[in-house]
Amino acid sequence: MTLTELRYVVAVARERHFGRAAEACFVSQPTLSVAIKKLEEELDVKIFERGATEISVTPLGEDIVRQAQAVIEQAGAIKEIAKRGKDPLAGALKLGIIYTIGPYLLPELVKGIIDRVPQMPLILQENFTVKLLEMLRTGELDCAIMAEPFPDAGLALAPLYDEPFMVAVPAGHPFAQRDSISAQELKTETMLLLGNGHCFRDQVLEVCPEFARFSSDAEGIRKSFEGSSLETIKHMVASGMGVTVVPVLSVPREPHPHLRFIPFEAPAPTRRVVLAWRKTFTRYEAIAALRNAVYECELNGVTRLT
């Protein structure tokens, strides 16, 4: 049994496909298939059920995959311990971040990391919360910046900041000159929302639960549209197609000629942004350096947490 074979097992369990697992491991499919078959013969168990179109993990295989992940992580920890003896911050840090935070935090954060700890380059992965949690669990990521709430995955968490929401409306909208807006007033508007999979969509629907019904003839609601990114939705709002709710860090620092951003009436809805990592991750200094770099960013309009 080798670490390489265990990595192949974890990859197949994640991808549910031998070809994609081989690509992820940078080997040919026959090489990966032979290695897994050898391991199954050595253990005298079947780890995977091979169907015509789908690969599934056997009940006993689930336990083997879980233990394989732990072994791979512990093997990596040995290398990290050795590195820490020389320089605790040496080596890349694999950071995940959700789509509705990345564009507004990463440019300044990456520059800050380069300036503060150039020996610790960031390897970045933007994705949905559920995917980032899976990548944390399997060791593909070291840490991730996400918004609560998310399923309890037994992770260590450090709160970074609380970020209020604002309403974005076209410059010619009747709300455009308002100092504040209530969530109740949005009931009669055409709301533009992010598509399924974005946690920010769910947070907006908590603020405006009426839009969860997605019915064009529901009382007080005309229609809801969905977009793939906050920037796409803001362009749609600027063209007069409706209104939306955005996190404050996505509000441009210079006035937009076709958009107005208006605060909610107090208490404004907010989301809590946190840094998450596996409790077994050993590079504590790297986590601290990343968190300090986040605090060095301007973060206009948010409440920093310590």
C-alpha positions as semicolon CSV with decimal commas, in nm:
position;residue;x (nm);y (nm);z (nm)
1;M;0,000;0,000;0,000
2;T;0,140;0,341;-0,099
3;L;0,038;0,704;-0,052
4;T;0,001;0,729;-0,429
5;E;-0,258;0,450;-0,429
6;L;-0,445;0,619;-0,146
7;R;-0,448;0,946;-0,342
8;Y;-0,595;0,761;-0,640
9;V;-0,868;0,613;-0,417
10;V;-0,961;0,956;-0,279
11;A;-0,965;1,105;-0,629
12;V;-1,200;0,837;-0,767
13;A;-1,429;0,872;-0,464
14;R;-1,446;1,247;-0,526
15;E;-1,489;1,239;-0,905
16;R;-1,701;0,920;-0,926
17;H;-1,519;0,863;-1,257
18;F;-1,186;0,693;-1,333
19;G;-1,104;0,917;-1,629
20;R;-1,157;1,244;-1,442
21;A;-0,974;1,107;-1,137
22;A;-0,677;1,017;-1,356
23;E;-0,672;1,368;-1,504
24;A;-0,682;1,518;-1,154
25;C;-0,386;1,299;-1,052
26;F;-0,194;1,371;-1,377
27;V;-0,167;1,002;-1,472
28;S;-0,319;0,784;-1,741
29;Q;-0,646;0,606;-1,667
30;P;-0,491;0,257;-1,705
31;T;-0,221;0,348;-1,452
32;L;-0,481;0,463;-1,200
33;S;-0,714;0,168;-1,262
34;V;-0,433;-0,088;-1,221
35;A;-0,315;0,074;-0,898
36;I;-0,664;0,069;-0,745
37;K;-0,726;-0,291;-0,854
38;K;-0,391;-0,386;-0,694
39;L;-0,492;-0,217;-0,369
40;E;-0,833;-0,391;-0,366
41;E;-0,660;-0,726;-0,418
42;E;-0,410;-0,652;-0,140
43;L;-0,691;-0,560;0,101
44;D;-0,919;-0,832;-0,035
45;V;-1,213;-0,590;-0,043
46;K;-1,405;-0,404;-0,312
47;I;-1,372;-0,027;-0,266
48;F;-1,571;0,077;-0,574
49;E;-1,874;-0,060;-0,757
50;R;-1,809;-0,015;-1,130
51;G;-2,126;0,050;-1,329
52;A;-2,168;0,115;-1,700
53;T;-2,195;0,491;-1,654
54;E;-2,124;0,555;-1,287
55;I;-1,876;0,463;-1,014
56;S;-2,004;0,429;-0,658
57;V;-1,822;0,369;-0,330
58;T;-1,909;0,055;-0,136
59;P;-2,009;0,091;0,232
60;L;-1,672;-0,055;0,340
61;G;-1,506;0,160;0,075
62;E;-1,647;0,474;0,242
63;D;-1,452;0,388;0,558
64;I;-1,137;0,318;0,356
65;V;-1,168;0,648;0,168
66;R;-1,215;0,837;0,494
67;Q;-0,907;0,675;0,646
68;A;-0,709;0,732;0,325
69;Q;-0,789;1,104;0,346
70;A;-0,665;1,111;0,706
71;V;-0,343;0,928;0,616
72;I;-0,271;1,165;0,325
73;E;-0,333;1,464;0,548
74;Q;-0,107;1,330;0,821
75;A;0,167;1,258;0,567
76;G;0,137;1,616;0,450
77;A;0,156;1,734;0,811
78;I;0,497;1,566;0,847
79;K;0,628;1,777;0,559
80;E;0,472;2,090;0,707
81;I;0,638;2,024;1,044
82;A;0,971;2,001;0,867
83;K;0,905;2,328;0,683
84;R;0,802;2,506;1,001
85;G;1,141;2,425;1,149
86;K;1,297;2,640;0,877
87;D;1,029;2,901;0,808
88;P;0,670;2,862;0,935
89;L;0,541;3,074;0,648
90;A;0,738;2,907;0,369
91;G;0,532;2,741;0,099
92;A;0,209;2,810;-0,086
93;L;-0,124;2,839;0,096
94;K;-0,425;2,694;-0,086
95;L;-0,711;2,938;-0,026
96;G;-1,072;2,897;-0,132
97;I;-1,319;3,185;-0,149
98;I;-1,684;3,215;-0,249
99;Y;-1,784;3,398;-0,567
100;T;-1,957;3,689;-0,390
101;I;-1,646;3,776;-0,185
102;G;-1,356;3,697;-0,418
103;P;-1,374;3,987;-0,669
104;Y;-1,401;4,249;-0,395
105;L;-1,146;4,118;-0,142
106;L;-0,884;3,927;-0,341
107;P;-0,711;4,208;-0,536
108;E;-0,609;4,395;-0,221
109;L;-0,560;4,077;-0,017
110;V;-0,325;3,915;-0,269
111;K;-0,120;4,234;-0,295
112;G;-0,101;4,250;0,085
113;I;0,019;3,889;0,108
114;I;0,287;3,953;-0,155
115;D;0,406;4,257;0,041
116;R;0,389;4,100;0,389
117;V;0,481;3,735;0,332
118;P;0,624;3,690;-0,020
119;Q;0,743;3,340;0,071
120;M;0,377;3,230;0,109
121;P;0,208;3,262;-0,232
122;L;-0,166;3,203;-0,245
123;I;-0,312;2,932;-0,468
124;L;-0,669;3,051;-0,520
125;Q;-0,994;2,864;-0,585
126;E;-1,324;3,048;-0,631
127;N;-1,629;2,826;-0,591
128;F;-1,962;2,765;-0,419
129;T;-1,965;2,710;-0,042
130;V;-2,061;2,342;-0,070
131;K;-1,769;2,273;-0,306
132;L;-1,521;2,461;-0,088
133;L;-1,630;2,259;0,216
134;E;-1,570;1,938;0,023
135;M;-1,226;2,056;-0,090
136;L;-1,136;2,148;0,267
137;R;-1,241;1,803;0,384
138;T;-1,031;1,624;0,123
139;G;-0,725;1,845;0,175
140;E;-0,742;2,012;-0,169
141;L;-0,766;2,344;0,017
142;D;-0,589;2,457;0,331
143;C;-0,844;2,721;0,427
144;A;-1,139;2,913;0,285
145;I;-1,312;3,249;0,322
146;M;-1,689;3,197;0,332
147;A;-2,007;3,351;0,469
148;E;-2,203;3,194;0,751
149;P;-2,416;2,999;0,793
150;F;-2,294;2,677;0,634
151;P;-2,318;2,313;0,744
152;D;-2,104;2,223;1,044
153;A;-1,806;2,040;0,896
154;G;-1,598;2,024;1,215
155;L;-1,381;2,314;1,098
156;A;-1,191;2,573;1,298
157;L;-1,334;2,921;1,236
158;A;-1,203;3,273;1,280
159;P;-1,458;3,554;1,228
160;L;-1,329;3,826;0,995
161;Y;-1,606;4,086;0,955
162;D;-1,980;4,150;0,946
163;E;-2,087;4,290;0,610
164;P;-2,415;4,481;0,569
165;F;-2,632;4,455;0,258
166;M;-2,743;4,745;0,038
167;V;-3,009;4,786;-0,229
168;A;-2,899;4,862;-0,586
169;V;-3,150;5,048;-0,805
170;P;-3,134;5,222;-1,146
171;A;-3,039;5,588;-1,130
172;G;-3,387;5,688;-1,249
173;H;-3,577;5,471;-0,999
174;P;-3,812;5,640;-0,748
175;F;-3,596;5,493;-0,467
176;A;-3,276;5,648;-0,608
177;Q;-3,292;5,962;-0,391
178;R;-3,388;5,781;-0,072
179;D;-3,158;5,772;0,233
180;S;-3,273;5,422;0,328
181;I;-3,514;5,144;0,223
182;S;-3,703;4,880;0,418
183;A;-3,714;4,517;0,308
184;Q;-4,092;4,544;0,303
185;E;-4,077;4,805;0,025
186;L;-3,894;4,562;-0,205
187;K;-4,199;4,335;-0,222
188;T;-4,345;4,531;-0,512
189;E;-4,019;4,542;-0,712
190;T;-3,879;4,319;-0,983
191;M;-3,597;4,148;-0,794
192;L;-3,284;4,022;-0,969
193;L;-3,124;3,729;-0,784
194;L;-2,818;3,510;-0,812
195;G;-2,884;3,156;-0,935
196;N;-2,902;2,840;-0,727
197;G;-2,583;2,739;-0,548
198;H;-2,487;3,088;-0,431
199;C;-2,518;3,123;-0,055
200;F;-2,572;3,498;-0,101
201;R;-2,893;3,417;-0,288
202;D;-3,020;3,233;0,021
203;Q;-2,919;3,525;0,243
204;V;-3,111;3,770;0,023
205;L;-3,418;3,544;0,036
206;E;-3,397;3,556;0,416
207;V;-3,418;3,935;0,392
208;C;-3,698;3,923;0,132
209;P;-3,867;3,583;0,186
210;E;-4,155;3,674;-0,046
211;F;-3,928;3,617;-0,346
212;A;-3,868;3,254;-0,247
213;R;-4,200;3,169;-0,411
214;F;-4,076;3,271;-0,760
215;S;-4,431;3,316;-0,882
216;S;-4,501;3,588;-1,137
217;D;-4,861;3,623;-1,022
218;A;-4,797;3,601;-0,646
219;E;-4,953;3,889;-0,454
220;G;-4,731;4,195;-0,452
221;I;-4,464;4,041;-0,674
222;R;-4,423;4,089;-1,047
223;K;-4,136;3,861;-1,137
224;S;-3,787;3,745;-1,036
225;F;-3,489;3,693;-1,261
226;E;-3,165;3,507;-1,194
227;G;-2,807;3,592;-1,289
228;S;-2,472;3,416;-1,273
229;S;-2,273;3,685;-1,090
230;L;-2,324;4,002;-0,890
231;E;-2,153;4,206;-1,163
232;T;-2,390;4,068;-1,428
233;I;-2,688;4,149;-1,209
234;K;-2,564;4,504;-1,143
235;H;-2,540;4,563;-1,519
236;M;-2,898;4,436;-1,553
237;V;-3,011;4,675;-1,280
238;A;-2,827;4,964;-1,449
239;S;-3,022;4,892;-1,769
240;G;-3,351;4,928;-1,576
241;M;-3,452;4,562;-1,555
242;G;-3,514;4,565;-1,179
243;V;-3,344;4,606;-0,841
244;T;-3,116;4,382;-0,637
245;V;-2,948;4,340;-0,299
246;V;-2,567;4,343;-0,279
247;P;-2,300;4,314;-0,007
248;V;-2,143;4,649;0,078
249;L;-1,792;4,551;-0,041
250;S;-1,930;4,508;-0,394
251;V;-2,041;4,873;-0,402
252;P;-1,796;5,068;-0,622
253;R;-1,596;5,336;-0,445
254;E;-1,666;5,591;-0,719
255;P;-2,027;5,692;-0,803
256;H;-2,179;5,483;-1,081
257;P;-2,351;5,686;-1,356
258;H;-2,645;5,444;-1,388
259;L;-2,676;5,290;-1,040
260;R;-2,761;5,406;-0,692
261;F;-2,679;5,207;-0,378
262;I;-2,907;5,268;-0,080
263;P;-2,870;5,136;0,277
264;F;-3,141;4,931;0,443
265;E;-3,328;5,082;0,734
266;A;-3,175;4,985;1,069
267;P;-3,115;4,717;1,167
268;A;-2,963;4,643;0,826
269;P;-2,932;4,277;0,724
270;T;-2,574;4,152;0,731
271;R;-2,367;3,842;0,667
272;R;-2,074;3,720;0,876
273;V;-1,760;3,641;0,678
274;V;-1,522;3,389;0,836
275;L;-1,194;3,213;0,769
276;A;-1,228;2,834;0,800
277;W;-0,964;2,559;0,809
278;R;-0,933;2,197;0,920
279;K;-0,859;2,157;1,288
280;T;-0,574;1,926;1,196
281;F;-0,404;2,187;0,974
282;T;-0,063;2,257;1,129
283;R;0,043;2,587;0,971
284;Y;-0,099;2,812;1,242
285;E;0,135;3,098;1,149
286;A;0,009;3,090;0,790
287;I;-0,353;3,121;0,907
288;A;-0,258;3,412;1,134
289;A;-0,069;3,585;0,851
290;L;-0,367;3,548;0,617
291;R;-0,609;3,681;0,876
292;N;-0,381;3,979;0,948
293;A;-0,359;4,050;0,575
294;V;-0,741;4,057;0,556
295;Y;-0,749;4,309;0,843
296;E;-0,498;4,526;0,655
297;C;-0,745;4,561;0,364
298;E;-0,964;4,872;0,360
299;L;-1,296;4,685;0,391
300;N;-1,506;5,002;0,373
301;G;-1,846;4,971;0,539
302;V;-1,791;4,644;0,726
303;T;-1,754;4,578;1,100
304;R;-1,421;4,407;1,169
305;L;-1,426;4,123;1,421
306;T;-1,145;4,019;1,651
